[in-house]
Coordinates of C-alpha atoms in Angstrom, one line a residue:
Chain A
M1 CA 164.8 228.8 34.0
S2 CA 162.1 230.8 32.5
R3 CA 159.7 230.0 35.2
K4 CA 162.1 231.2 37.8
N5 CA 162.7 234.3 35.8
E6 CA 159.0 235.1 35.7
T7 CA 158.6 234.9 39.4
T8 CA 161.6 236.9 40.4
A9 CA 161.6 239.5 37.8
P10 CA 158.6 241.5 39.1
A11 CA 160.1 241.6 42.6
A12 CA 163.5 242.7 41.4
S13 CA 162.1 245.4 39.1
A14 CA 159.8 246.7 41.9
M15 CA 162.8 247.1 44.2
S16 CA 165.2 248.5 41.7
G17 CA 162.7 250.9 40.2
G18 CA 161.9 249.0 37.1
G19 CA 165.3 248.4 35.5
P20 CA 165.6 245.3 33.3
W21 CA 169.0 244.5 34.7
G22 CA 167.6 242.9 37.9
S23 CA 165.9 240.1 36.1
H24 CA 168.6 239.6 33.5
D25 CA 171.5 239.4 35.9
E26 CA 169.7 237.1 38.3
D27 CA 168.9 234.9 35.4
S28 CA 172.3 234.6 34.0
T29 CA 174.3 234.3 37.2
T30 CA 172.3 231.4 38.4
R31 CA 172.7 229.7 35.1
G32 CA 176.4 230.4 35.1
G33 CA 176.7 229.0 38.6
R34 CA 174.8 225.8 37.7
E35 CA 176.5 225.0 34.5
G36 CA 180.0 225.8 35.7
P37 CA 182.2 227.1 33.0
R38 CA 179.6 229.0 31.1
N39 CA 180.3 232.7 31.2
P40 CA 177.5 234.6 32.8
W41 CA 178.0 237.5 30.6
T42 CA 177.6 235.7 27.3
P43 CA 175.0 237.2 25.0
P44 CA 171.4 236.4 26.0
T45 CA 169.7 233.6 24.2
R46 CA 167.1 234.3 21.5
E47 CA 164.4 233.8 24.1
E48 CA 165.8 236.5 26.3
Q49 CA 166.3 238.8 23.3
G50 CA 162.7 238.3 22.4
R51 CA 161.6 239.3 25.8
A52 CA 163.8 242.4 25.7
G53 CA 162.4 243.2 22.3
D54 CA 158.9 243.2 23.7
R55 CA 159.6 246.2 25.7
G56 CA 160.2 248.6 22.9
P57 CA 160.9 249.0 19.2
S58 CA 164.6 248.9 19.6
A59 CA 165.8 246.6 22.4
L60 CA 169.4 247.8 22.4
D61 CA 168.5 251.5 22.6
E62 CA 166.1 250.8 25.4
L63 CA 168.7 248.8 27.2
L64 CA 171.4 251.4 26.9
R65 CA 169.0 254.2 27.9
R66 CA 167.9 252.4 31.0
A67 CA 171.5 251.6 31.9
R68 CA 172.4 255.2 31.6
D69 CA 169.4 256.2 33.6
S70 CA 170.2 253.9 36.5
F71 CA 173.9 254.5 36.7
G72 CA 174.1 258.0 35.6
G73 CA 172.0 259.0 38.6
G74 CA 168.8 259.5 36.6
S75 CA 166.7 257.3 38.9
G76 CA 168.2 258.7 42.1
G77 CA 170.5 257.3 44.8
A78 CA 168.0 255.0 46.4
G79 CA 168.0 252.3 43.8
E80 CA 171.8 251.8 43.6
P81 CA 172.7 250.2 46.9
N82 CA 169.6 248.0 46.8
Q83 CA 170.6 246.7 43.4
R84 CA 174.1 245.9 44.5
R85 CA 172.9 244.0 47.5
I86 CA 170.7 241.9 45.3
W87 CA 173.6 241.1 43.1
L88 CA 175.6 240.0 46.1
Y89 CA 172.8 237.8 47.3
L90 CA 172.4 236.3 43.9
V91 CA 176.1 235.6 43.5
A92 CA 176.2 234.1 47.0
A93 CA 173.2 231.9 46.1
A94 CA 174.8 230.8 42.9
L95 CA 178.0 229.9 44.7
L96 CA 176.1 228.0 47.3
I97 CA 174.3 226.0 44.7
W98 CA 177.5 225.4 42.8
V99 CA 179.3 224.1 45.9
A100 CA 176.3 222.0 47.1
T101 CA 175.8 220.3 43.8
T102 CA 179.5 219.6 43.0
S103 CA 181.0 218.9 46.4
W104 CA 178.4 216.7 48.0
H105 CA 178.6 213.1 46.9
N106 CA 176.4 210.2 47.9
V107 CA 178.3 207.0 47.4
G108 CA 176.2 203.9 47.6
E109 CA 177.1 200.7 49.4
K110 CA 178.3 199.0 46.3
Q111 CA 180.1 202.0 44.9
R112 CA 183.4 203.9 45.2
G113 CA 184.0 207.4 44.2
V114 CA 187.3 208.1 42.4
V115 CA 188.4 211.7 43.1
S116 CA 190.5 213.6 40.7
Q117 CA 192.0 216.7 42.0
L118 CA 192.6 219.0 39.0
G119 CA 192.8 215.9 36.9
R120 CA 195.2 214.0 39.1
Y121 CA 193.9 211.1 41.1
S122 CA 193.8 212.0 44.8
R123 CA 191.7 209.4 46.7
T124 CA 188.9 207.0 46.6
L125 CA 185.7 207.7 48.4
G126 CA 184.0 204.9 50.4
P127 CA 180.2 204.4 50.8
G128 CA 178.3 207.2 52.5
V129 CA 178.1 210.9 52.2
N130 CA 181.4 212.5 51.1
F131 CA 182.5 216.0 50.5
T132 CA 185.1 217.2 48.1
L133 CA 186.2 220.5 46.7
P134 CA 183.7 221.9 44.2
A135 CA 183.7 221.1 40.5
P136 CA 186.6 222.2 38.5
F137 CA 189.0 221.6 41.4
E138 CA 187.9 218.1 42.3
R139 CA 185.8 215.8 40.2
V140 CA 184.3 212.5 41.3
Q141 CA 183.7 209.5 39.2
I142 CA 181.3 207.1 40.9
I143 CA 182.0 203.4 40.0
D144 CA 180.0 200.4 40.9
V145 CA 182.5 198.0 42.3
S146 CA 180.9 195.0 43.9
E147 CA 178.1 194.6 41.4
I148 CA 178.7 191.4 39.5
R149 CA 178.4 192.2 35.8
N150 CA 177.6 189.7 33.1
I151 CA 178.8 189.5 29.6
D152 CA 177.3 187.0 27.3
L153 CA 179.4 185.7 24.5
G154 CA 179.1 183.2 21.8
S155 CA 176.0 182.0 20.0
S156 CA 172.9 183.9 20.6
G157 CA 169.6 183.0 19.2
D158 CA 170.0 181.6 15.7
G159 CA 173.5 182.7 15.2
E160 CA 176.2 180.2 15.6
K161 CA 179.6 180.9 17.0
L162 CA 181.8 178.1 16.0
V163 CA 185.0 177.4 17.9
L164 CA 187.7 175.1 16.6
T165 CA 188.7 172.3 19.0
G166 CA 192.0 170.6 19.4
D167 CA 190.9 167.7 17.2
Q168 CA 189.8 170.2 14.5
N169 CA 186.2 169.8 15.0
L170 CA 183.9 172.7 15.4
L171 CA 181.9 173.5 18.5
N172 CA 178.9 175.7 18.8
L173 CA 179.7 177.6 22.0
S174 CA 177.9 180.0 24.2
Y175 CA 179.2 181.2 27.5
S176 CA 179.1 184.1 29.9
V177 CA 181.7 185.9 31.9
R178 CA 180.9 187.2 35.4
W179 CA 183.1 190.0 36.6
N180 CA 183.3 192.9 38.9
I181 CA 185.6 195.8 39.5
S182 CA 188.3 195.1 42.0
D183 CA 190.1 198.4 41.9
A184 CA 188.1 201.4 41.0
R185 CA 191.1 203.6 40.4
Q186 CA 192.8 201.2 37.9
Y187 CA 189.4 200.6 36.2
A188 CA 188.8 204.3 35.8
F189 CA 192.2 205.2 34.3
Q190 CA 193.9 202.2 32.8
I191 CA 191.9 200.9 29.9
A192 CA 190.1 202.8 27.2
E193 CA 187.2 200.5 26.7
P194 CA 187.1 198.1 29.7
E195 CA 184.0 196.1 28.7
E196 CA 185.1 195.6 25.1
T197 CA 188.5 194.6 26.4
I198 CA 187.0 192.0 28.7
R199 CA 185.0 190.7 25.8
Q200 CA 188.0 190.4 23.5
V201 CA 190.1 188.8 26.2
A202 CA 187.4 186.3 27.1
D203 CA 187.1 185.4 23.5
S204 CA 190.8 185.0 23.0
A205 CA 191.2 182.9 26.2
M206 CA 188.2 180.7 25.5
R207 CA 189.4 179.9 22.0
G208 CA 192.9 179.3 23.2
V209 CA 191.7 176.8 25.8
I210 CA 189.2 175.1 23.5
A211 CA 192.0 174.7 20.9
N212 CA 193.7 172.3 23.2
V213 CA 190.7 170.2 24.1
D214 CA 189.0 167.4 22.3
L215 CA 185.5 167.9 21.1
T216 CA 184.0 165.2 23.4
D217 CA 185.8 166.8 26.4
A218 CA 184.5 170.2 25.5
M219 CA 181.0 169.0 25.1
G220 CA 180.9 167.0 28.3
A221 CA 183.3 166.1 31.0
G222 CA 185.9 168.8 30.4
R223 CA 183.6 171.8 30.9
K224 CA 184.4 172.6 34.5
D225 CA 188.1 172.4 33.6
I226 CA 187.7 174.7 30.7
E227 CA 185.8 177.2 32.7
Q228 CA 188.5 177.2 35.3
Q229 CA 191.3 177.6 32.8
V230 CA 189.6 180.4 30.9
Q231 CA 189.1 182.2 34.2
E232 CA 192.7 181.9 35.1
R233 CA 193.9 183.0 31.7
M234 CA 191.6 186.0 31.6
Q235 CA 192.6 187.1 35.0
A236 CA 196.3 186.8 34.1
I237 CA 195.9 188.9 30.9
L238 CA 193.8 191.5 32.6
D239 CA 196.2 191.8 35.5
G240 CA 198.9 192.3 32.9
Y241 CA 197.0 195.3 31.7
G242 CA 196.4 196.5 35.3
A243 CA 192.7 196.6 34.5
G244 CA 191.4 196.5 38.0
V245 CA 188.9 193.8 37.0
L246 CA 188.2 190.6 38.8
I247 CA 186.8 187.7 36.9
Q248 CA 184.3 185.9 39.1
G249 CA 183.7 183.0 36.8
I250 CA 183.0 181.6 33.4
A251 CA 179.8 179.7 32.7
I252 CA 179.5 177.6 29.6
N253 CA 175.9 177.7 28.7
K254 CA 176.0 175.7 25.6
A255 CA 178.7 173.5 24.0
D256 CA 177.0 171.7 21.2
P257 CA 178.0 170.3 17.8
P258 CA 177.2 172.7 15.0
N259 CA 173.7 172.6 13.6
A260 CA 174.9 171.3 10.3
V261 CA 176.1 168.1 11.9
I262 CA 173.8 167.8 14.9
N263 CA 171.8 164.9 13.3
A264 CA 174.9 162.8 13.0
F265 CA 175.6 163.4 16.7
K266 CA 172.0 162.4 17.5
E267 CA 172.6 159.3 15.4
V268 CA 175.4 158.3 17.8
T269 CA 173.1 158.7 20.8
A270 CA 170.5 156.5 18.9
A271 CA 173.2 153.9 18.3
Q272 CA 174.0 153.8 21.9
Q273 CA 170.4 153.1 22.6
D274 CA 170.4 150.4 20.0
Y275 CA 173.4 148.9 21.6
D276 CA 171.6 148.7 24.9
T277 CA 168.6 147.2 23.2
Y278 CA 170.6 144.5 21.6
I279 CA 172.2 143.6 24.9
N280 CA 168.9 143.6 26.7
R281 CA 167.3 141.3 24.2
A282 CA 170.2 138.8 24.3
N283 CA 170.1 138.9 28.1
A284 CA 166.4 138.2 28.1
Y285 CA 167.0 135.2 25.8
S286 CA 169.7 134.0 28.0
Q287 CA 167.6 134.2 31.1
Q288 CA 164.8 132.4 29.4
L289 CA 166.9 129.6 28.1
A290 CA 168.7 129.1 31.4
A291 CA 165.4 128.8 33.2
Q292 CA 164.0 126.5 30.6
S293 CA 167.0 124.2 30.6
Q294 CA 167.1 124.0 34.3
G295 CA 163.4 123.2 34.5
E296 CA 163.7 120.5 31.9
A297 CA 166.7 118.9 33.5
A298 CA 165.1 119.0 36.9
A299 CA 162.0 117.3 35.5
F300 CA 164.0 114.6 33.9
D301 CA 166.0 114.1 37.1
K302 CA 162.8 113.5 39.0
V303 CA 161.4 111.1 36.6
F304 CA 164.7 109.3 36.3
E305 CA 164.9 108.8 40.0
Q306 CA 161.6 106.9 39.9
Y307 CA 162.6 105.1 36.8
R308 CA 165.7 103.7 38.4
L309 CA 163.6 102.1 41.1
A310 CA 161.5 100.1 38.7
P311 CA 162.8 100.5 35.2
E312 CA 160.7 98.0 33.2
V313 CA 157.4 99.0 34.7
T314 CA 157.9 102.6 34.5
R315 CA 159.1 102.5 31.0
R316 CA 156.1 100.5 29.9
R317 CA 153.7 102.7 31.8
M318 CA 155.1 105.8 30.2
Y319 CA 155.0 104.2 26.8
Y320 CA 151.3 103.3 27.2
E321 CA 150.4 106.7 28.6
A322 CA 152.0 108.5 25.8
M323 CA 150.5 106.3 23.2
E324 CA 147.1 106.6 24.8
S325 CA 147.3 110.3 24.7
V326 CA 148.6 110.3 21.1
L327 CA 146.3 107.7 19.6
S328 CA 143.1 108.8 21.3
G329 CA 143.1 112.0 19.3
V330 CA 143.9 110.6 15.9
N331 CA 142.1 108.7 13.1
K332 CA 143.4 105.2 13.2
T333 CA 143.5 102.5 10.5
I334 CA 144.7 99.1 11.4
I335 CA 145.8 96.9 8.6
E336 CA 147.0 93.3 8.5
A337 CA 150.0 93.9 6.4
D338 CA 150.8 90.4 5.1
G339 CA 149.0 89.4 1.9
V340 CA 147.0 92.6 1.7
T341 CA 148.0 95.4 -0.5
P342 CA 147.7 98.3 1.6
Y343 CA 145.6 100.8 -0.3
L344 CA 145.5 104.1 1.2
P345 CA 142.5 106.1 -0.1
L346 CA 144.3 109.4 -0.1
P347 CA 141.5 111.3 -1.9
Q348 CA 139.1 110.4 0.8
I349 CA 141.4 111.5 3.5
A350 CA 142.7 114.5 1.8
P351 CA 139.6 116.6 1.5
K352 CA 138.9 116.2 5.2
A353 CA 142.2 117.4 6.2
Q354 CA 144.2 118.5 3.3
Q355 CA 147.2 119.7 5.2
D356 CA 147.2 117.0 7.8
S357 CA 150.2 114.9 8.1
S358 CA 149.6 111.3 7.2
L359 CA 151.6 108.7 8.7
T360 CA 152.0 105.1 8.3
V361 CA 153.5 103.3 11.1
T362 CA 154.7 99.9 10.3
G363 CA 156.6 97.8 12.6
G364 CA 156.9 99.7 15.9
G365 CA 158.6 100.1 19.1
K366 CA 159.5 97.3 21.4
Chain B
M1 CA 185.7 254.8 40.4
A2 CA 182.4 255.2 38.6
F3 CA 183.5 253.1 35.7
A4 CA 184.2 250.1 38.0
R5 CA 180.6 250.1 39.0
N6 CA 179.5 250.0 35.4
P7 CA 178.3 246.4 34.9
I8 CA 179.2 246.4 31.3
V9 CA 182.8 247.2 32.0
L10 CA 182.8 244.7 34.8
A11 CA 181.4 242.1 32.6
V12 CA 183.9 242.6 29.9
A13 CA 186.8 242.5 32.4
A14 CA 185.5 239.3 33.9
T15 CA 185.1 237.7 30.5
L16 CA 188.6 238.6 29.6
A17 CA 189.9 237.3 32.9
L18 CA 188.1 234.0 32.4
L19 CA 189.3 233.7 28.9
L20 CA 192.8 234.3 30.0
V21 CA 192.6 231.8 32.8
G22 CA 190.9 229.3 30.5
S23 CA 193.7 229.6 27.9
T24 CA 196.5 229.6 30.3
F25 CA 195.5 226.7 32.6
A26 CA 194.2 223.3 31.5
I27 CA 193.3 220.3 33.6
V28 CA 195.2 217.2 32.5
P29 CA 193.3 214.1 33.7
E30 CA 195.0 210.8 34.5
T31 CA 193.7 209.3 31.3
S32 CA 195.3 211.8 29.0
Q33 CA 198.7 213.1 28.0
A34 CA 198.8 216.7 27.0
V35 CA 201.2 217.8 24.3
V36 CA 201.7 221.6 24.3
V37 CA 202.3 222.8 20.8
R38 CA 203.5 226.3 19.9
F39 CA 203.4 227.2 16.2
G40 CA 203.5 223.6 15.2
K41 CA 206.4 222.8 17.5
V42 CA 206.2 220.7 20.6
V43 CA 207.3 222.6 23.6
G44 CA 206.3 220.3 26.4
V45 CA 204.3 217.2 27.4
Y46 CA 202.2 217.1 30.5
N47 CA 201.4 213.8 32.2
P48 CA 203.7 211.7 30.0
Y49 CA 203.5 207.9 30.4
R50 CA 206.1 206.5 32.7
P51 CA 206.3 202.8 33.4
N52 CA 205.1 201.5 36.7
E53 CA 203.7 204.8 37.9
V54 CA 200.9 204.9 40.5
F55 CA 197.9 206.9 39.8
G56 CA 198.0 210.0 42.0
R57 CA 201.7 210.4 41.6
T58 CA 201.6 210.9 37.9
G59 CA 202.1 214.2 35.9
A60 CA 198.3 214.7 35.8
G61 CA 197.1 218.0 37.2
L62 CA 197.2 221.6 36.1
A63 CA 199.0 222.4 32.9
V64 CA 200.2 225.9 32.2
R65 CA 200.8 227.3 28.7
V66 CA 201.3 230.6 27.1
P67 CA 197.8 231.9 26.3
F68 CA 196.7 232.1 22.7
L69 CA 200.1 230.9 21.4
D70 CA 200.1 227.4 22.7
H71 CA 197.5 224.8 22.1
I72 CA 197.2 221.4 23.6
V73 CA 196.9 218.1 21.7
W74 CA 195.3 215.5 23.9
I75 CA 196.6 212.0 23.6
D76 CA 195.0 209.0 25.4
K77 CA 197.2 207.5 28.0
R78 CA 195.2 204.4 28.5
I79 CA 195.6 201.1 26.9
Q80 CA 193.9 201.0 23.6
S81 CA 193.2 198.4 21.1
V82 CA 193.4 197.9 17.4
A83 CA 191.4 195.0 16.1
M84 CA 191.5 193.2 12.9
A85 CA 188.7 191.1 11.7
D86 CA 188.3 188.3 9.2
Q87 CA 191.8 187.9 7.8
Q88 CA 192.3 185.0 5.6
V89 CA 195.5 183.3 6.4
L90 CA 197.2 180.5 4.5
S91 CA 199.1 178.0 6.6
T92 CA 202.1 176.1 5.3
D93 CA 200.0 173.1 4.6
Q94 CA 197.9 175.2 2.3
R95 CA 194.9 175.3 4.6
R96 CA 192.9 178.5 4.8
L97 CA 192.1 180.0 8.1
Q98 CA 190.0 182.9 9.0
V99 CA 191.6 184.9 11.8
D100 CA 190.5 187.7 14.0
A101 CA 193.1 189.4 16.1
F102 CA 193.6 192.3 18.3
A103 CA 196.6 194.2 19.6
R104 CA 196.7 196.3 22.7
Y105 CA 199.0 199.3 22.8
R106 CA 199.8 202.3 24.8
I107 CA 201.3 205.6 23.6
V108 CA 204.4 206.0 25.7
D109 CA 206.0 208.8 23.8
A110 CA 203.4 211.4 23.1
Q111 CA 205.8 213.8 21.5
R112 CA 207.0 211.2 18.9
M113 CA 203.5 210.1 18.3
Y114 CA 202.4 213.7 17.6
A115 CA 205.3 214.2 15.2
A116 CA 204.7 210.9 13.4
A117 CA 201.0 210.5 13.2
G118 CA 199.4 213.8 14.4
N119 CA 196.6 212.1 16.2
E120 CA 195.5 208.8 17.7
A121 CA 193.5 207.7 14.7
G122 CA 196.6 208.0 12.7
V123 CA 198.4 205.5 15.0
T124 CA 195.5 203.0 14.8
E125 CA 195.4 203.3 11.0
A126 CA 199.2 202.8 10.8
L127 CA 199.2 199.8 13.1
R128 CA 196.2 198.0 11.6
P129 CA 197.8 197.0 8.2
I130 CA 201.0 196.1 9.9
L131 CA 199.2 193.8 12.3
A132 CA 197.5 192.2 9.4
S133 CA 200.6 191.7 7.4
S134 CA 202.8 190.4 10.2
L135 CA 200.0 188.1 11.3
R136 CA 199.8 186.7 7.8
A137 CA 203.5 186.4 7.5
E138 CA 203.9 184.7 10.9
L139 CA 201.0 182.3 10.6
G140 CA 202.0 181.5 7.0
K141 CA 205.2 179.9 8.5
R142 CA 203.2 177.5 10.6
S143 CA 201.2 174.4 10.0
F144 CA 197.5 174.4 10.6
D145 CA 197.8 172.1 13.6
S146 CA 200.4 174.3 15.4
L147 CA 198.0 177.2 15.2
L148 CA 195.7 175.3 17.4
S149 CA 198.3 174.2 19.8
P150 CA 200.1 175.8 22.8
E151 CA 202.7 177.0 20.3
R152 CA 200.3 179.8 19.6
G153 CA 201.9 181.7 22.3
A154 CA 205.2 181.8 20.5
V155 CA 203.5 182.9 17.3
M156 CA 201.9 185.8 19.2
N157 CA 205.2 186.8 20.7
N158 CA 206.8 187.0 17.2
I159 CA 204.0 189.1 15.9
R160 CA 204.2 191.4 18.9
A161 CA 207.9 191.9 18.3
N162 CA 207.3 192.7 14.7
L163 CA 204.5 195.1 15.5
N164 CA 206.5 196.7 18.2
R165 CA 209.2 197.7 15.8
I166 CA 206.8 199.7 13.8
A167 CA 204.9 201.0 16.8
Q168 CA 208.0 202.5 18.3
Q169 CA 208.2 204.8 15.4
Y170 CA 204.8 206.1 16.5
G171 CA 205.8 206.4 20.1
A172 CA 203.6 203.4 21.0
V173 CA 204.3 200.1 22.7
V174 CA 202.4 197.0 21.9
L175 CA 201.5 195.2 25.1
D176 CA 200.2 192.0 23.5
V177 CA 198.7 190.6 20.4
R178 CA 196.1 188.0 20.7
I179 CA 194.2 185.8 18.3
M180 CA 190.5 185.8 19.1
R181 CA 189.3 183.5 16.4
T182 CA 190.9 181.0 14.1
D183 CA 188.1 179.5 12.1
L184 CA 187.7 177.7 8.9
P185 CA 186.3 180.1 6.3
D186 CA 182.8 179.6 5.0
G187 CA 182.3 177.6 1.9
T188 CA 184.3 174.5 1.0
P189 CA 186.7 174.3 3.9
L190 CA 183.8 174.6 6.4
D191 CA 181.6 172.2 4.5
S192 CA 184.3 169.6 4.3
A193 CA 185.0 170.0 8.0
F194 CA 181.3 169.4 8.6
Q195 CA 181.4 166.5 6.3
R196 CA 184.3 165.0 8.2
M197 CA 182.6 165.5 11.5
R198 CA 179.5 163.9 10.2
T199 CA 181.2 160.9 8.8
A200 CA 183.2 160.5 12.0
R201 CA 180.0 160.4 13.9
E202 CA 178.4 158.0 11.5
Q203 CA 181.3 155.7 11.9
E204 CA 181.0 155.9 15.6
A205 CA 177.3 155.1 15.4
A206 CA 178.0 152.1 13.2
T207 CA 180.7 150.9 15.4
I208 CA 178.5 151.1 18.5
R209 CA 175.7 149.2 16.8
A210 CA 178.1 146.5 15.5
E211 CA 179.6 146.2 19.0
G212 CA 176.1 145.8 20.4
L213 CA 175.3 143.0 18.0
R214 CA 178.5 141.3 18.7
Q215 CA 177.9 141.4 22.4
A216 CA 174.4 140.2 22.0
Q217 CA 175.5 137.3 19.9
I218 CA 178.1 136.3 22.5
I219 CA 175.5 136.5 25.2
R220 CA 173.1 134.2 23.3
A221 CA 175.8 131.7 22.5
Q222 CA 176.9 131.6 26.1
A223 CA 173.3 131.0 27.1
D224 CA 173.0 128.1 24.6
A225 CA 176.2 126.6 25.9
D226 CA 175.1 126.9 29.4
A227 CA 171.8 125.2 28.6
S228 CA 173.6 122.4 26.8
K229 CA 175.7 121.9 29.8
V230 CA 172.8 121.6 32.1
Y231 CA 171.0 119.2 29.8
A232 CA 174.1 117.1 29.3
A233 CA 174.7 116.8 33.0
S234 CA 171.2 115.7 33.6
F235 CA 170.4 113.6 30.6
G236 CA 173.8 112.0 30.5
K237 CA 173.0 109.9 33.5
D238 CA 171.1 107.4 31.3
P239 CA 171.2 108.2 27.6
Q240 CA 168.9 105.3 26.7
F241 CA 166.2 106.4 29.1
Y242 CA 166.6 109.9 27.9
D243 CA 166.0 108.7 24.4
F244 CA 162.8 107.0 25.4
Y245 CA 161.7 109.9 27.7
R246 CA 162.2 112.5 25.1
A247 CA 160.6 110.4 22.4
M248 CA 157.4 110.1 24.5
Q249 CA 157.4 113.8 25.0
S250 CA 158.0 114.3 21.3
Y251 CA 155.1 112.0 20.3
R252 CA 152.7 113.8 22.6
V253 CA 153.5 117.1 21.0
S254 CA 153.8 116.0 17.4
F255 CA 150.6 113.8 17.1
S256 CA 148.3 115.7 19.3
P257 CA 145.5 117.4 17.3
K258 CA 146.2 121.1 16.9
D259 CA 144.1 123.8 15.5
G260 CA 141.4 121.4 14.5
R261 CA 143.8 119.5 12.2
E262 CA 143.7 115.8 12.5
T263 CA 146.3 113.1 12.2
N264 CA 145.6 109.9 10.4
M265 CA 147.5 106.8 11.5
V266 CA 147.7 103.5 9.7
L267 CA 148.9 101.0 12.1
S268 CA 150.0 97.4 11.6
P269 CA 148.8 94.9 14.1
D270 CA 152.4 94.0 14.7
N271 CA 152.8 97.3 16.3
S272 CA 154.2 97.1 19.8
Y273 CA 151.3 99.1 21.1
L274 CA 148.9 96.5 19.7
R275 CA 150.8 93.5 21.0
Q276 CA 148.2 92.8 23.6
F277 CA 145.5 93.5 21.1
Q278 CA 146.4 90.2 19.4
G279 CA 145.8 88.3 22.6
R280 CA 149.1 86.6 22.4

């Protein structure tokens, strides 16, 4: 403002013969035009007074004197029409700026402009350049309609938001609501605090739904269902208000047990792992045993087949083979049992193999 | 007409004109109701609420009043809310609940509202304690479980009806009352709930483990049984031969030197193995 003043003031004063009015009027009319309701004839600001004060010891006296000079014919007839023409220009310019700034509206692709004519809703502007009547007569409220907005609710960071489930357990829940404006007019006029309202409605709907769901459902399988139900409920409530809001979807980001009991829940998971471990081990044992028994049975069957062909010989052969392999690797003592007291020098044997099993075979197989 | 050219006179005249226009006309937006008051008495309402009206065909627009005598009290026409946080409620089964609730209302009779409360804050202040008390009264009649059930809807309707009776005195209509939160209060109730959840999980974990052990045992036993069956089918063909066959296997394993340990055997010459040894 002051920059503009400095550039135009010398020109104005040159043409009008040095009156301070030129600069002052130009200054205040443009301001009045730009800021609408402000009265252009309000007392000058301190800055302006200061400037006026620079011109003489008493600003008011000076002002009045000059005014008398210019209008009382002191400065001659030449200045007067010039001055008035400048005023006209200035007023016209101010009007032009006023109209241009308040009746030209760029409405973006995602936006709608709600036009109020003297306060009353008149129409909604579509995307593109739109013209309306200038400011106090028509006002435009530009609203972003198709932009999907996101409201995060529930636990954030460290804070826990606990929700009571149907089986009276607590759930640490965090979710977000995606919404956009379906009706710019309703949105603009119907609800005092739309965003806060959506927040409260979401909270209420979510808690209402969760209160009818079991903890396990809420944490796992039932999530999609819950999201769906909350969306429907919210939409119904908001439609009841005529809010002009469309709920696009609910997303449950987190549905966990509360931190205070999360270890117990982990313990359940661990138990499930243990369960699998036990079963796996038993199955391994089962497989092993089955293979072993089948192998042994098959081996016996093979031998038995041969045995049946020549029982006596086979039996004898097997006996000697077994004995051979057993007795070839052991210390043997052969004693004529009758009439001899068998004395077993245990101390001699013992040091050599203290833990060895000692056996006395008397009598024998067939 | 010299005075008309005088800018000071012009300025004063224009100022007066603007002042007059400004105090005669007022723009009433869609979102507000304007109560025109003259010497403390309501003389008219612009843009009053009417049910089911469509924006654009409401009373919004230019309001005219007698300058300097009338003044306008603006009253919001939109749906407003009054919230109530952290109310402790005792249910019939003596369980404490922490409840947050909100009520949404709209001022439908601006004149009555102005007479009863003066301004909007007055209405909110009047409704808040009533919401709290009717919430407590209504929830106090229910059991804890029913507060978590679909019955909640009926509770809310009762509270709304209660609240509406009072709200009417203020020219307001309560559109709905909703519980946002029903929680267990901090401290003992919450801790005991946690304790219950924890023990329930521990029980579940123990059950799962026990079930695992049971299943494992069954699997092992079944395996043993299957093996026995296979053995019996095979060995049962000739039990005597099996006895001999298995004994031979057993001797080989039992008497073979292992880990450097030796076996000492004292044999009698009468032993079957030594039969030929005697040359008989």
